[in-house]
Each structure stands twice: as C-alpha cells, then as structure tokens.
Amino acid sequence: MDVQGTADPGWEPVRDAFTRNFDQRGERGAAVAVYRDGRKVVDLWAGTRDVDGSAPWAVDTAQVVRSVTKGVAAAVPLLLHQRGQLDLDAPVGTYWPEFKASGKERTLVRHLLSHRAGVPVLDTPLSLEAALDLEAGAAAVAAQPPVWEPGTDHGYHAHTYSWLLAGLVRRVTGRPIGRWIAEEMARPLGLDLWLGLPAEEAHRVGRTGAPAEREAPSGGSLVLRPKRSVAEAYADEASLTRRAFAVIAPQPDENAPSYRAAGLPGSGGIATARALARFYASLLGPVDGHRLFAPATLALARTEESAGPDRVLVVDTRFGLGYMLHGPASPLLSPGSFGHPGRGGSLAFADPESGIALGYVTNGMRKGVTADPRAQALVRAARKAIG
C-alpha cells in the first residue's frame, strides 16, 4: 500500500499500524492524524476515496464519520456553558419549554449530554424526510415520554442525540448547530469539518460502504462478552437496542446529498482525520493561537457522568458530558482519555495526560459500534510511540 503523508521521527509505529490495516484488515481507504501538545506529528492517508471505487484518496478527502460527530457537537453546549449562556444543571425546559411534556420536566441539560435523558427511542419512527429536518426531529423528542426516569440510568441515544442537541442549541443561540460549529469552531481553527455539507465541498467527500471482510490478526480486536450480546439484543424487535437504531424508517443512505446536507449532530458530520485531530487538540490547549476549552470545561467534559451496563448498547459504557470515556466498550489511550467512536470504524479522541489528539476516518464501515480493530491498532501504535 502506497501510504501518503508524514509521520515525525518516533511515530513510525502509527505508520506501520496504518499500513497493516490495509494489508491485513481489509481497509479500502482511510486517513489518520495525530497532534501532540498542539503540534501535528502524524498525517497519513492511503487507498481509494470511495469504498467501491478506484480514485485515490487525496490529501483533502473527507468522509462521513457517523457518531464521531457526537463528540464535535458536544463541544457546543459545553462552550455555551463556558460563556455563561447555558446552565448544565438547569432543566432542559428552561430553554426549550416544549420539552417539559410527557414527564420530562426534571430532565437536566447534563442528562442530554450523558445519555441519561431516557429518550433513546421514539414510539413512532420518523420518516427520512422528517429525520433530516432538525426541527421536526426536535419536536418528536420533545413530545416523547421517557422510557426511564431521566437522570436515573443511562443508555446510548444513538439517533435521538441529534435532535436533542439540535433543539437545545437552536433555542439557546438562535442558530442551527451546524452553523454555530462552522462560525465558532471550524472557521477559526481552519477545520475541514461540516455538520451540513456545503454543495461546493461535495466533490471532496468519498463514498462509504462495507468493505470485503478479512480475518483480523490475533490481538486485533476487543471481544466483549455481556450476558446478552448486542447482536442478540438488536435481533429482538422490542428491545431498546433495536428501537434506538430504528427511529428512522427507512434507514438513511449516508452517501445521499440530502443526508450529507442535513448535518445530523449525532451521526451526519463530515470531516478529515486532520480536522478531527486538530479539533480535539484545541480542547486540550492552544493550536496556532486558538483554544476551545478552558481548563474547567475540559475537566467537565471528561468527568464521569454515566457508567455501567448500557440499556441500549448492552455492554458497560462510560460517558462524560457528551464524550465517551476510556473503558471496555471504547478503549482509548489512557484512563483519562475522552472522545467518541463512530459506528463502523472512525474514531477521534484526546488524552490530556499525554497531550495526544487522534483522528481516524475510513470509508470501510464494518459491523460494530465501538472498539473497531483498525482504530484500536492505531491507538496501540500511538501508545507505543509515546512510550
């Protein structure tokens, strides 16, 4: 595989692991970037732009990153809190009166971010048209009764996270969340990252899909053995697992222009690996003079809010305020790491202790929500590089 880009001296393990993902794990097209202490130390890409094509991945190729988007979107309410515009301990209804309906009067803002709001499902799934309309989705989650008392338990809000955050941010700022991110985060930092893809950037975005399966080398994947597997739970039409991932009917085609333009903050972000690594680096400290999180906000983001058996994902998960924390479901660099994986493979996170921020994007979407073998190989390689 002809790997393009650069890796600073000492970061050869990441280049080697990235190459092996193509040779041994069936990678079709991907990129990885690493920042350390605000400086880029790895920037690699290889393969094809489209999972089913032959055009090469270019220096500026971007991809849909699925739930990696959640970590980017979570920065918005935290920054609003940092600026004094949003109280994390206030009821959501303080800002969004319609959300008080159906027993959600005491749902706090922090419950939305930590997957404790109790609305991972919708009693009536949304049509694709309604799902891509952030205000229609917000109206649906505002009317939905919770399936557990908000704040008392946690379960991954796979799709409803999109409309929860979009609805809240729109009411606090008067702006769509994608526009807020573009104006307040992406533009100042120079990020190739969009929630709502502009038409003029569409030519840069590759097609995603399922690559040919290959057997992963030993030690290449994490095996979780809960009492009930995610696959078993998903097969049960009445389970929260199945219902949480089936709130949109029919399932959207993430290669469709309408999906990419909608900018769902739980799943529809589009980015380069470089942009994701740079974004997370700016949460840790200055990057070319720009820093997003103050130290107190950084501490909030990675303070554990939810831990233990996840009522949707079945396995044990850990969440801070909008970010998945290092744990069995999503092993990151160290116990203090925080970030978010994307269903199918992509990953982005930061590790304050080492100053590392890593972004990985792929067009080869494999089965699984967390702990993708390709991403985990790169995490292990980064750990080796820093000793």
mmCIF file of C-alpha atoms in Angstrom:
data_model
loop_
_atom_site.group_PDB
_atom_site.id
_atom_site.type_symbol
_atom_site.label_atom_id
_atom_site.label_comp_id
_atom_site.label_asym_id
_atom_site.label_seq_id
_atom_site.Cartn_x
_atom_site.Cartn_y
_atom_site.Cartn_z
ATOM 1 C CA MET A 1 0.000 0.000 0.000
ATOM 2 C CA ASP A 2 1.352 3.413 -1.009
ATOM 3 C CA VAL A 3 0.855 5.481 2.135
ATOM 4 C CA GLN A 4 0.951 9.242 1.630
ATOM 5 C CA GLY A 5 1.750 11.969 4.132
ATOM 6 C CA THR A 6 4.155 12.317 7.017
ATOM 7 C CA ALA A 7 4.990 10.846 10.404
ATOM 8 C CA ASP A 8 7.564 12.576 12.583
ATOM 9 C CA PRO A 9 10.543 10.587 13.897
ATOM 10 C CA GLY A 10 9.353 8.305 16.686
ATOM 11 C CA TRP A 11 5.880 7.978 15.189
ATOM 12 C CA GLU A 12 6.766 5.159 12.799
ATOM 13 C CA PRO A 13 4.602 2.702 14.796
ATOM 14 C CA VAL A 14 1.496 4.594 13.687
ATOM 15 C CA ARG A 15 2.566 4.471 10.038
ATOM 16 C CA ASP A 16 3.265 0.742 10.376
ATOM 17 C CA ALA A 17 -0.106 0.048 12.014
ATOM 18 C CA PHE A 18 -1.901 2.149 9.401
ATOM 19 C CA THR A 19 -0.220 0.154 6.624
ATOM 20 C CA ARG A 20 -1.103 -3.168 8.260
ATOM 21 C CA ASN A 21 -4.761 -2.137 8.353
ATOM 22 C CA PHE A 22 -4.707 -2.253 4.549
ATOM 23 C CA ASP A 23 -2.586 -5.383 4.298
ATOM 24 C CA GLN A 24 -4.308 -7.431 6.996
ATOM 25 C CA ARG A 25 -7.663 -5.888 7.916
ATOM 26 C CA GLY A 26 -9.204 -5.122 4.546
ATOM 27 C CA GLU A 27 -9.023 -1.333 4.745
ATOM 28 C CA ARG A 28 -10.065 0.309 1.467
ATOM 29 C CA GLY A 29 -9.472 3.995 2.111
ATOM 30 C CA ALA A 30 -8.576 5.835 5.292
ATOM 31 C CA ALA A 31 -6.625 8.608 6.969
ATOM 32 C CA VAL A 32 -5.140 9.126 10.411
ATOM 33 C CA ALA A 33 -3.745 12.235 12.059
ATOM 34 C CA VAL A 34 -2.186 12.841 15.458
ATOM 35 C CA TYR A 35 -1.418 16.064 17.288
ATOM 36 C CA ARG A 36 0.768 16.265 20.364
ATOM 37 C CA ASP A 37 0.821 19.381 22.529
ATOM 38 C CA GLY A 38 -0.874 21.349 19.770
ATOM 39 C CA ARG A 39 1.507 20.282 17.007
ATOM 40 C CA LYS A 40 0.772 17.845 14.187
ATOM 41 C CA VAL A 41 3.065 14.798 14.334
ATOM 42 C CA VAL A 42 1.219 12.326 12.071
ATOM 43 C CA ASP A 43 -0.784 12.998 8.902
ATOM 44 C CA LEU A 44 -1.290 9.896 6.733
ATOM 45 C CA TRP A 45 -3.741 8.735 4.084
ATOM 46 C CA ALA A 46 -3.959 5.856 1.624
ATOM 47 C CA GLY A 47 -6.260 3.750 -0.514
ATOM 48 C CA THR A 48 -9.245 4.842 -2.533
ATOM 49 C CA ARG A 49 -11.557 7.767 -1.941
ATOM 50 C CA ASP A 50 -14.639 5.572 -2.417
ATOM 51 C CA VAL A 51 -15.032 2.164 -0.800
ATOM 52 C CA ASP A 52 -16.309 0.828 -4.126
ATOM 53 C CA GLY A 53 -14.112 2.883 -6.454
ATOM 54 C CA SER A 54 -10.565 3.281 -7.723
ATOM 55 C CA ALA A 55 -9.884 7.048 -7.484
ATOM 56 C CA PRO A 56 -7.124 7.606 -4.916
ATOM 57 C CA TRP A 57 -7.713 9.147 -1.526
ATOM 58 C CA ALA A 58 -6.389 12.701 -1.786
ATOM 59 C CA VAL A 59 -4.797 14.991 0.780
ATOM 60 C CA ASP A 60 -8.143 16.740 1.344
ATOM 61 C CA THR A 61 -10.524 13.764 1.161
ATOM 62 C CA ALA A 62 -13.259 13.827 3.818
ATOM 63 C CA GLN A 63 -15.772 11.195 4.927
ATOM 64 C CA VAL A 64 -18.990 10.818 6.872
ATOM 65 C CA VAL A 65 -17.816 9.987 10.397
ATOM 66 C CA ARG A 66 -21.096 8.806 11.926
ATOM 67 C CA SER A 67 -21.135 9.044 15.743
ATOM 68 C CA VAL A 68 -17.717 10.663 15.890
ATOM 69 C CA THR A 69 -19.927 13.672 15.161
ATOM 70 C CA LYS A 70 -21.339 13.439 18.696
ATOM 71 C CA GLY A 71 -18.028 14.499 20.209
ATOM 72 C CA VAL A 72 -17.827 17.548 17.963
ATOM 73 C CA ALA A 73 -21.435 18.524 18.649
ATOM 74 C CA ALA A 74 -20.981 18.093 22.416
ATOM 75 C CA ALA A 75 -18.471 20.924 22.417
ATOM 76 C CA VAL A 76 -21.252 23.385 21.589
ATOM 77 C CA PRO A 77 -23.273 23.178 24.835
ATOM 78 C CA LEU A 78 -20.046 22.995 26.822
ATOM 79 C CA LEU A 79 -18.769 26.165 25.170
ATOM 80 C CA LEU A 80 -22.126 27.838 25.747
ATOM 81 C CA HIS A 81 -21.782 26.888 29.409
ATOM 82 C CA GLN A 82 -18.219 28.247 29.404
ATOM 83 C CA ARG A 83 -19.546 31.554 28.055
ATOM 84 C CA GLY A 84 -22.296 31.740 30.656
ATOM 85 C CA GLN A 85 -25.130 31.156 28.179
ATOM 86 C CA LEU A 86 -26.201 27.682 29.340
ATOM 87 C CA ASP A 87 -26.545 26.118 32.784
ATOM 88 C CA LEU A 88 -25.784 22.406 32.661
ATOM 89 C CA ASP A 89 -27.807 21.836 35.838
ATOM 90 C CA ALA A 90 -30.904 23.661 34.615
ATOM 91 C CA PRO A 91 -33.936 21.750 33.349
ATOM 92 C CA VAL A 92 -33.947 21.487 29.572
ATOM 93 C CA GLY A 93 -37.417 23.082 29.699
ATOM 94 C CA THR A 94 -35.851 26.332 30.922
ATOM 95 C CA TYR A 95 -34.594 26.877 27.392
ATOM 96 C CA TRP A 96 -36.974 24.624 25.478
ATOM 97 C CA PRO A 97 -40.457 24.792 27.061
ATOM 98 C CA GLU A 98 -41.976 22.135 24.771
ATOM 99 C CA PHE A 99 -39.509 19.594 26.163
ATOM 100 C CA LYS A 100 -41.314 19.560 29.523
ATOM 101 C CA ALA A 101 -44.024 17.325 28.015
ATOM 102 C CA SER A 102 -44.697 13.698 28.958
ATOM 103 C CA GLY A 103 -42.809 13.507 32.236
ATOM 104 C CA LYS A 104 -39.565 15.227 31.241
ATOM 105 C CA GLU A 105 -39.963 18.334 33.429
ATOM 106 C CA ARG A 106 -36.939 17.450 35.554
ATOM 107 C CA THR A 107 -34.636 16.398 32.700
ATOM 108 C CA LEU A 108 -31.442 18.428 33.065
ATOM 109 C CA VAL A 109 -29.173 19.679 30.307
ATOM 110 C CA ARG A 110 -26.413 17.399 31.572
ATOM 111 C CA HIS A 111 -28.754 14.414 31.142
ATOM 112 C CA LEU A 112 -28.914 15.078 27.390
ATOM 113 C CA LEU A 113 -25.129 15.025 27.134
ATOM 114 C CA SER A 114 -24.573 11.940 29.295
ATOM 115 C CA HIS A 115 -27.221 9.712 27.655
ATOM 116 C CA ARG A 116 -29.384 9.811 30.783
ATOM 117 C CA ALA A 117 -32.400 11.634 29.312
ATOM 118 C CA GLY A 118 -34.416 8.419 28.873
ATOM 119 C CA VAL A 119 -35.435 9.089 25.263
ATOM 120 C CA PRO A 120 -33.186 6.860 23.121
ATOM 121 C CA VAL A 121 -36.276 5.682 21.198
ATOM 122 C CA LEU A 122 -39.370 7.132 19.557
ATOM 123 C CA ASP A 123 -42.731 5.413 19.823
ATOM 124 C CA THR A 124 -43.363 6.406 16.205
ATOM 125 C CA PRO A 125 -40.246 6.255 13.982
ATOM 126 C CA LEU A 126 -39.589 9.306 11.834
ATOM 127 C CA SER A 127 -39.789 9.274 8.077
ATOM 128 C CA LEU A 128 -36.496 10.008 6.385
ATOM 129 C CA GLU A 129 -37.748 13.451 5.395
ATOM 130 C CA ALA A 130 -38.711 14.292 8.987
ATOM 131 C CA ALA A 131 -35.460 12.884 10.385
ATOM 132 C CA LEU A 132 -33.384 15.154 8.174
ATOM 133 C CA ASP A 133 -35.415 18.163 9.316
ATOM 134 C CA LEU A 134 -33.787 19.025 12.648
ATOM 135 C CA GLU A 135 -36.820 20.960 13.863
ATOM 136 C CA ALA A 136 -39.193 18.099 13.057
ATOM 137 C CA GLY A 137 -36.896 15.719 14.914
ATOM 138 C CA ALA A 138 -36.706 18.121 17.850
ATOM 139 C CA ALA A 139 -40.496 18.248 18.031
ATOM 140 C CA ALA A 140 -40.630 14.437 18.094
ATOM 141 C CA VAL A 141 -38.190 14.032 21.001
ATOM 142 C CA ALA A 142 -39.867 16.890 22.887
ATOM 143 C CA ALA A 143 -43.178 15.007 22.764
ATOM 144 C CA GLN A 144 -41.720 11.557 23.522
ATOM 145 C CA PRO A 145 -42.305 10.063 27.003
ATOM 146 C CA PRO A 146 -39.079 8.789 28.600
ATOM 147 C CA VAL A 147 -38.571 5.036 28.907
ATOM 148 C CA TRP A 148 -36.858 5.518 32.279
ATOM 149 C CA GLU A 149 -36.949 8.377 34.755
ATOM 150 C CA PRO A 150 -34.478 10.943 33.406
ATOM 151 C CA GLY A 151 -31.239 11.011 35.328
ATOM 152 C CA THR A 152 -31.640 7.585 36.946
ATOM 153 C CA ASP A 153 -29.981 5.391 34.312
ATOM 154 C CA HIS A 154 -28.123 5.611 31.020
ATOM 155 C CA GLY A 155 -28.469 4.184 27.539
ATOM 156 C CA TYR A 156 -26.899 5.299 24.279
ATOM 157 C CA HIS A 157 -29.110 7.813 22.444
ATOM 158 C CA ALA A 158 -27.837 6.699 19.049
ATOM 159 C CA HIS A 159 -30.088 8.835 16.833
ATOM 160 C CA THR A 160 -32.188 10.936 19.197
ATOM 161 C CA TYR A 161 -28.984 12.655 20.380
ATOM 162 C CA SER A 162 -29.119 14.539 17.063
ATOM 163 C CA TRP A 163 -32.474 16.180 17.699
ATOM 164 C CA LEU A 164 -31.889 16.683 21.422
ATOM 165 C CA LEU A 165 -28.746 18.743 20.850
ATOM 166 C CA ALA A 166 -30.049 20.471 17.736
ATOM 167 C CA GLY A 167 -33.235 21.512 19.527
ATOM 168 C CA LEU A 168 -31.427 22.803 22.607
ATOM 169 C CA VAL A 169 -28.716 24.718 20.761
ATOM 170 C CA ARG A 170 -31.200 26.333 18.376
ATOM 171 C CA ARG A 171 -33.235 27.637 21.305
ATOM 172 C CA VAL A 172 -30.244 28.926 23.257
ATOM 173 C CA THR A 173 -28.366 30.555 20.376
ATOM 174 C CA GLY A 174 -30.978 31.173 17.683
ATOM 175 C CA ARG A 175 -28.656 29.412 15.219
ATOM 176 C CA PRO A 176 -28.675 25.879 13.785
ATOM 177 C CA ILE A 177 -25.990 23.823 15.471
ATOM 178 C CA GLY A 178 -24.146 23.233 12.185
ATOM 179 C CA ARG A 179 -23.899 26.958 11.546
ATOM 180 C CA TRP A 180 -22.722 27.572 15.113
ATOM 181 C CA ILE A 181 -19.956 24.999 14.661
ATOM 182 C CA ALA A 182 -18.938 26.496 11.327
ATOM 183 C CA GLU A 183 -18.763 30.038 12.667
ATOM 184 C CA GLU A 184 -17.415 29.479 16.169
ATOM 185 C CA MET A 185 -15.199 26.401 15.796
ATOM 186 C CA ALA A 186 -14.401 25.264 12.263
ATOM 187 C CA ARG A 187 -13.652 28.658 10.731
ATOM 188 C CA PRO A 188 -11.346 29.982 13.498
ATOM 189 C CA LEU A 189 -9.438 26.693 13.652
ATOM 190 C CA GLY A 190 -9.343 26.115 9.887
ATOM 191 C CA LEU A 191 -11.107 22.750 10.115
ATOM 192 C CA ASP A 192 -12.335 20.756 7.141
ATOM 193 C CA LEU A 193 -15.342 19.679 9.186
ATOM 194 C CA TRP A 194 -19.030 20.207 8.472
ATOM 195 C CA LEU A 195 -22.406 19.493 10.013
ATOM 196 C CA GLY A 196 -24.297 20.284 6.849
ATOM 197 C CA LEU A 197 -22.039 19.785 3.832
ATOM 198 C CA PRO A 198 -21.842 22.824 1.514
ATOM 199 C CA ALA A 199 -22.532 21.913 -2.105
ATOM 200 C CA GLU A 200 -19.169 23.307 -3.197
ATOM 201 C CA GLU A 201 -17.340 20.779 -0.968
ATOM 202 C CA ALA A 202 -19.275 17.700 -2.101
ATOM 203 C CA HIS A 203 -16.595 16.648 -4.597
ATOM 204 C CA ARG A 204 -14.150 16.021 -1.744
ATOM 205 C CA VAL A 205 -16.279 13.501 0.140
ATOM 206 C CA GLY A 206 -15.850 9.791 -0.541
ATOM 207 C CA ARG A 207 -18.482 7.077 -0.651
ATOM 208 C CA THR A 208 -18.754 4.827 2.375
ATOM 209 C CA GLY A 209 -19.846 1.206 2.473
ATOM 210 C CA ALA A 210 -18.959 -2.267 3.708
ATOM 211 C CA PRO A 211 -15.509 -3.482 2.580
ATOM 212 C CA ALA A 212 -14.688 -7.102 1.930
ATOM 213 C CA GLU A 213 -14.302 -8.933 5.235
ATOM 214 C CA ARG A 214 -10.909 -10.239 6.258
ATOM 215 C CA GLU A 215 -9.983 -12.138 9.352
ATOM 216 C CA ALA A 216 -8.295 -9.806 11.807
ATOM 217 C CA PRO A 217 -4.894 -10.889 13.137
ATOM 218 C CA SER A 218 -4.847 -12.220 16.674
ATOM 219 C CA GLY A 219 -4.996 -9.490 19.271
ATOM 220 C CA GLY A 220 -6.525 -7.131 16.749
ATOM 221 C CA SER A 221 -9.971 -6.780 18.225
ATOM 222 C CA LEU A 222 -11.660 -6.465 21.563
ATOM 223 C CA VAL A 223 -14.079 -9.233 22.464
ATOM 224 C CA LEU A 224 -16.862 -8.240 24.827
ATOM 225 C CA ARG A 225 -18.983 -10.983 26.380
ATOM 226 C CA PRO A 226 -22.002 -9.436 28.084
ATOM 227 C CA LYS A 227 -24.848 -11.576 29.354
ATOM 228 C CA ARG A 228 -26.696 -10.702 26.170
ATOM 229 C CA SER A 229 -24.814 -9.744 23.028
ATOM 230 C CA VAL A 230 -25.553 -6.597 21.087
ATOM 231 C CA ALA A 231 -26.457 -8.773 18.096
ATOM 232 C CA GLU A 232 -29.000 -10.705 20.167
ATOM 233 C CA ALA A 233 -30.487 -7.508 21.537
ATOM 234 C CA TYR A 234 -30.657 -5.985 18.060
ATOM 235 C CA ALA A 235 -32.464 -9.055 16.750
ATOM 236 C CA ASP A 236 -35.216 -8.501 19.332
ATOM 237 C CA GLU A 237 -37.631 -6.019 17.756
ATOM 238 C CA ALA A 238 -38.942 -4.996 21.182
ATOM 239 C CA SER A 239 -35.517 -4.251 22.679
ATOM 240 C CA LEU A 240 -34.250 -0.744 23.313
ATOM 241 C CA THR A 241 -31.230 -1.656 21.198
ATOM 242 C CA ARG A 242 -33.294 -2.372 18.094
ATOM 243 C CA ARG A 243 -35.682 0.522 18.700
ATOM 244 C CA ALA A 244 -32.867 3.038 19.292
ATOM 245 C CA PHE A 245 -31.257 2.254 15.952
ATOM 246 C CA ALA A 246 -34.617 2.100 14.149
ATOM 247 C CA VAL A 247 -36.037 5.534 14.916
ATOM 248 C CA ILE A 248 -35.612 6.495 11.247
ATOM 249 C CA ALA A 249 -37.551 4.458 8.694
ATOM 250 C CA PRO A 250 -36.297 3.690 6.154
ATOM 251 C CA GLN A 251 -32.668 3.851 7.209
ATOM 252 C CA PRO A 252 -30.868 6.795 5.576
ATOM 253 C CA ASP A 253 -28.302 6.474 2.814
ATOM 254 C CA GLU A 254 -25.342 8.421 4.173
ATOM 255 C CA ASN A 255 -23.959 8.807 0.638
ATOM 256 C CA ALA A 256 -27.072 10.727 -0.436
ATOM 257 C CA PRO A 257 -26.627 14.508 -0.861
ATOM 258 C CA SER A 258 -29.731 15.171 1.250
ATOM 259 C CA TYR A 259 -28.282 13.245 4.203
ATOM 260 C CA ARG A 260 -24.925 14.973 3.971
ATOM 261 C CA ALA A 261 -26.535 18.401 3.755
ATOM 262 C CA ALA A 262 -28.786 17.816 6.782
ATOM 263 C CA GLY A 263 -25.943 17.828 9.322
ATOM 264 C CA LEU A 264 -27.367 15.495 11.961
ATOM 265 C CA PRO A 265 -25.244 16.238 15.059
ATOM 266 C CA GLY A 266 -25.377 12.632 16.231
ATOM 267 C CA SER A 267 -24.280 10.922 13.041
ATOM 268 C CA GLY A 268 -24.030 13.157 9.968
ATOM 269 C CA GLY A 269 -20.768 15.032 10.422
ATOM 270 C CA ILE A 270 -18.231 15.045 7.608
ATOM 271 C CA ALA A 271 -14.553 15.593 8.302
ATOM 272 C CA THR A 272 -10.955 14.816 7.509
ATOM 273 C CA ALA A 273 -8.833 12.954 10.045
ATOM 274 C CA ARG A 274 -6.653 16.051 10.218
ATOM 275 C CA ALA A 275 -9.612 18.232 11.204
ATOM 276 C CA LEU A 276 -10.723 15.823 13.944
ATOM 277 C CA ALA A 277 -7.252 15.614 15.470
ATOM 278 C CA ARG A 278 -6.881 19.393 15.323
ATOM 279 C CA PHE A 279 -10.315 19.880 16.898
ATOM 280 C CA TYR A 280 -9.504 17.605 19.841
ATOM 281 C CA ALA A 281 -6.057 19.190 20.204
ATOM 282 C CA SER A 282 -7.795 22.560 20.623
ATOM 283 C CA LEU A 283 -9.816 21.136 23.519
ATOM 284 C CA LEU A 284 -6.558 20.398 25.337
ATOM 285 C CA GLY A 285 -4.682 23.619 24.658
ATOM 286 C CA PRO A 286 -3.761 26.245 22.075
ATOM 287 C CA VAL A 287 -3.413 25.246 18.427
ATOM 288 C CA ASP A 288 -1.894 28.088 16.414
ATOM 289 C CA GLY A 289 -3.237 30.500 19.000
ATOM 290 C CA HIS A 290 -6.758 29.052 19.205
ATOM 291 C CA ARG A 291 -8.076 27.120 22.203
ATOM 292 C CA LEU A 292 -11.675 25.988 22.654
ATOM 293 C CA PHE A 293 -11.955 24.581 26.189
ATOM 294 C CA ALA A 294 -10.822 26.380 29.286
ATOM 295 C CA PRO A 295 -9.276 24.007 31.865
ATOM 296 C CA ALA A 296 -12.531 23.886 33.876
ATOM 297 C CA THR A 297 -14.534 22.966 30.787
ATOM 298 C CA LEU A 298 -12.012 20.282 29.860
ATOM 299 C CA ALA A 299 -12.443 18.788 33.333
ATOM 300 C CA LEU A 300 -16.242 18.851 32.946
ATOM 301 C CA ALA A 301 -16.123 17.098 29.577
ATOM 302 C CA ARG A 302 -14.274 14.078 30.920
ATOM 303 C CA THR A 303 -15.769 13.771 34.380
ATOM 304 C CA GLU A 304 -17.721 10.513 34.569
ATOM 305 C CA GLU A 305 -21.490 11.040 34.460
ATOM 306 C CA SER A 306 -22.640 7.559 33.389
ATOM 307 C CA ALA A 307 -21.041 4.162 33.886
ATOM 308 C CA GLY A 308 -22.056 0.519 33.889
ATOM 309 C CA PRO A 309 -24.495 -1.570 31.848
ATOM 310 C CA ASP A 310 -25.807 0.492 28.954
ATOM 311 C CA ARG A 311 -29.525 -0.063 28.396
ATOM 312 C CA VAL A 312 -29.091 0.304 24.633
ATOM 313 C CA LEU A 313 -25.604 -0.982 23.824
ATOM 314 C CA VAL A 314 -25.893 -3.817 26.423
ATOM 315 C CA VAL A 315 -22.160 -3.693 27.273
ATOM 316 C CA ASP A 316 -20.730 -1.484 30.014
ATOM 317 C CA THR A 317 -20.141 2.075 28.803
ATOM 318 C CA ARG A 318 -18.750 5.238 30.376
ATOM 319 C CA PHE A 319 -19.748 8.775 29.413
ATOM 320 C CA GLY A 320 -18.767 12.240 30.482
ATOM 321 C CA LEU A 321 -20.663 15.255 29.211
ATOM 322 C CA GLY A 322 -21.105 14.294 25.581
ATOM 323 C CA TYR A 323 -17.956 12.210 25.361
ATOM 324 C CA MET A 324 -17.353 8.500 25.662
ATOM 325 C CA LEU A 325 -14.643 7.804 28.215
ATOM 326 C CA HIS A 326 -11.941 5.153 28.170
ATOM 327 C CA GLY A 327 -13.393 1.785 29.116
ATOM 328 C CA PRO A 328 -14.142 -1.752 27.908
ATOM 329 C CA ALA A 329 -16.541 -0.608 25.171
ATOM 330 C CA SER A 330 -14.182 2.002 23.772
ATOM 331 C CA PRO A 331 -10.542 1.592 24.823
ATOM 332 C CA LEU A 332 -8.662 4.835 24.280
ATOM 333 C CA LEU A 333 -5.112 5.852 25.098
ATOM 334 C CA SER A 334 -5.319 6.036 28.899
ATOM 335 C CA PRO A 335 -7.888 6.192 31.723
ATOM 336 C CA GLY A 336 -8.124 9.970 31.290
ATOM 337 C CA SER A 337 -8.877 9.915 27.548
ATOM 338 C CA PHE A 338 -12.198 11.146 26.157
ATOM 339 C CA GLY A 339 -13.688 11.224 22.671
ATOM 340 C CA HIS A 340 -16.125 9.311 20.514
ATOM 341 C CA PRO A 341 -16.101 6.359 18.113
ATOM 342 C CA GLY A 342 -18.302 6.149 15.060
ATOM 343 C CA ARG A 343 -20.340 3.066 14.270
ATOM 344 C CA GLY A 344 -18.413 1.190 11.607
ATOM 345 C CA GLY A 345 -14.883 2.318 12.415
ATOM 346 C CA SER A 346 -13.999 6.012 12.690
ATOM 347 C CA LEU A 347 -12.613 7.395 15.949
ATOM 348 C CA ALA A 348 -11.466 10.695 17.430
ATOM 349 C CA PHE A 349 -10.310 11.459 20.961
ATOM 350 C CA ALA A 350 -7.957 13.410 23.182
ATOM 351 C CA ASP A 351 -5.712 12.342 26.039
ATOM 352 C CA PRO A 352 -4.866 15.249 28.367
ATOM 353 C CA GLU A 353 -2.144 13.370 30.247
ATOM 354 C CA SER A 354 -0.002 12.824 27.140
ATOM 355 C CA GLY A 355 -1.216 15.825 25.132
ATOM 356 C CA ILE A 356 -2.306 13.498 22.318
ATOM 357 C CA ALA A 357 -5.262 14.093 19.989
ATOM 358 C CA LEU A 358 -6.028 11.487 17.319
ATOM 359 C CA GLY A 359 -8.441 11.390 14.400
ATOM 360 C CA TYR A 360 -9.095 8.372 12.183
ATOM 361 C CA VAL A 361 -11.604 8.219 9.337
ATOM 362 C CA THR A 362 -12.418 5.377 6.974
ATOM 363 C CA ASN A 363 -14.785 4.656 4.112
ATOM 364 C CA GLY A 364 -14.953 0.962 5.028
ATOM 365 C CA MET A 365 -17.796 0.732 7.524
ATOM 366 C CA ARG A 366 -17.647 -2.594 9.326
ATOM 367 C CA LYS A 367 -20.235 -4.034 11.711
ATOM 368 C CA GLY A 368 -19.943 -2.859 15.265
ATOM 369 C CA VAL A 369 -20.442 0.319 17.245
ATOM 370 C CA THR A 370 -17.216 0.567 19.256
ATOM 371 C CA ALA A 371 -13.695 -0.874 19.501
ATOM 372 C CA ASP A 372 -13.084 -1.325 15.767
ATOM 373 C CA PRO A 373 -9.908 -3.412 15.228
ATOM 374 C CA ARG A 374 -8.409 -0.898 12.780
ATOM 375 C CA ALA A 375 -8.912 2.037 15.116
ATOM 376 C CA GLN A 376 -7.649 0.046 18.090
ATOM 377 C CA ALA A 377 -4.472 -0.872 16.180
ATOM 378 C CA LEU A 378 -3.779 2.832 15.720
ATOM 379 C CA VAL A 379 -4.469 3.558 19.406
ATOM 380 C CA ARG A 380 -1.999 0.864 20.422
ATOM 381 C CA ALA A 381 0.555 2.252 17.985
ATOM 382 C CA ALA A 382 0.165 5.768 19.414
ATOM 383 C CA ARG A 383 0.656 4.352 22.905
ATOM 384 C CA LYS A 384 3.850 2.639 21.716
ATOM 385 C CA ALA A 385 5.110 5.828 20.091
ATOM 386 C CA ILE A 386 4.833 7.837 23.314
ATOM 387 C CA GLY A 387 6.438 5.055 25.323
#
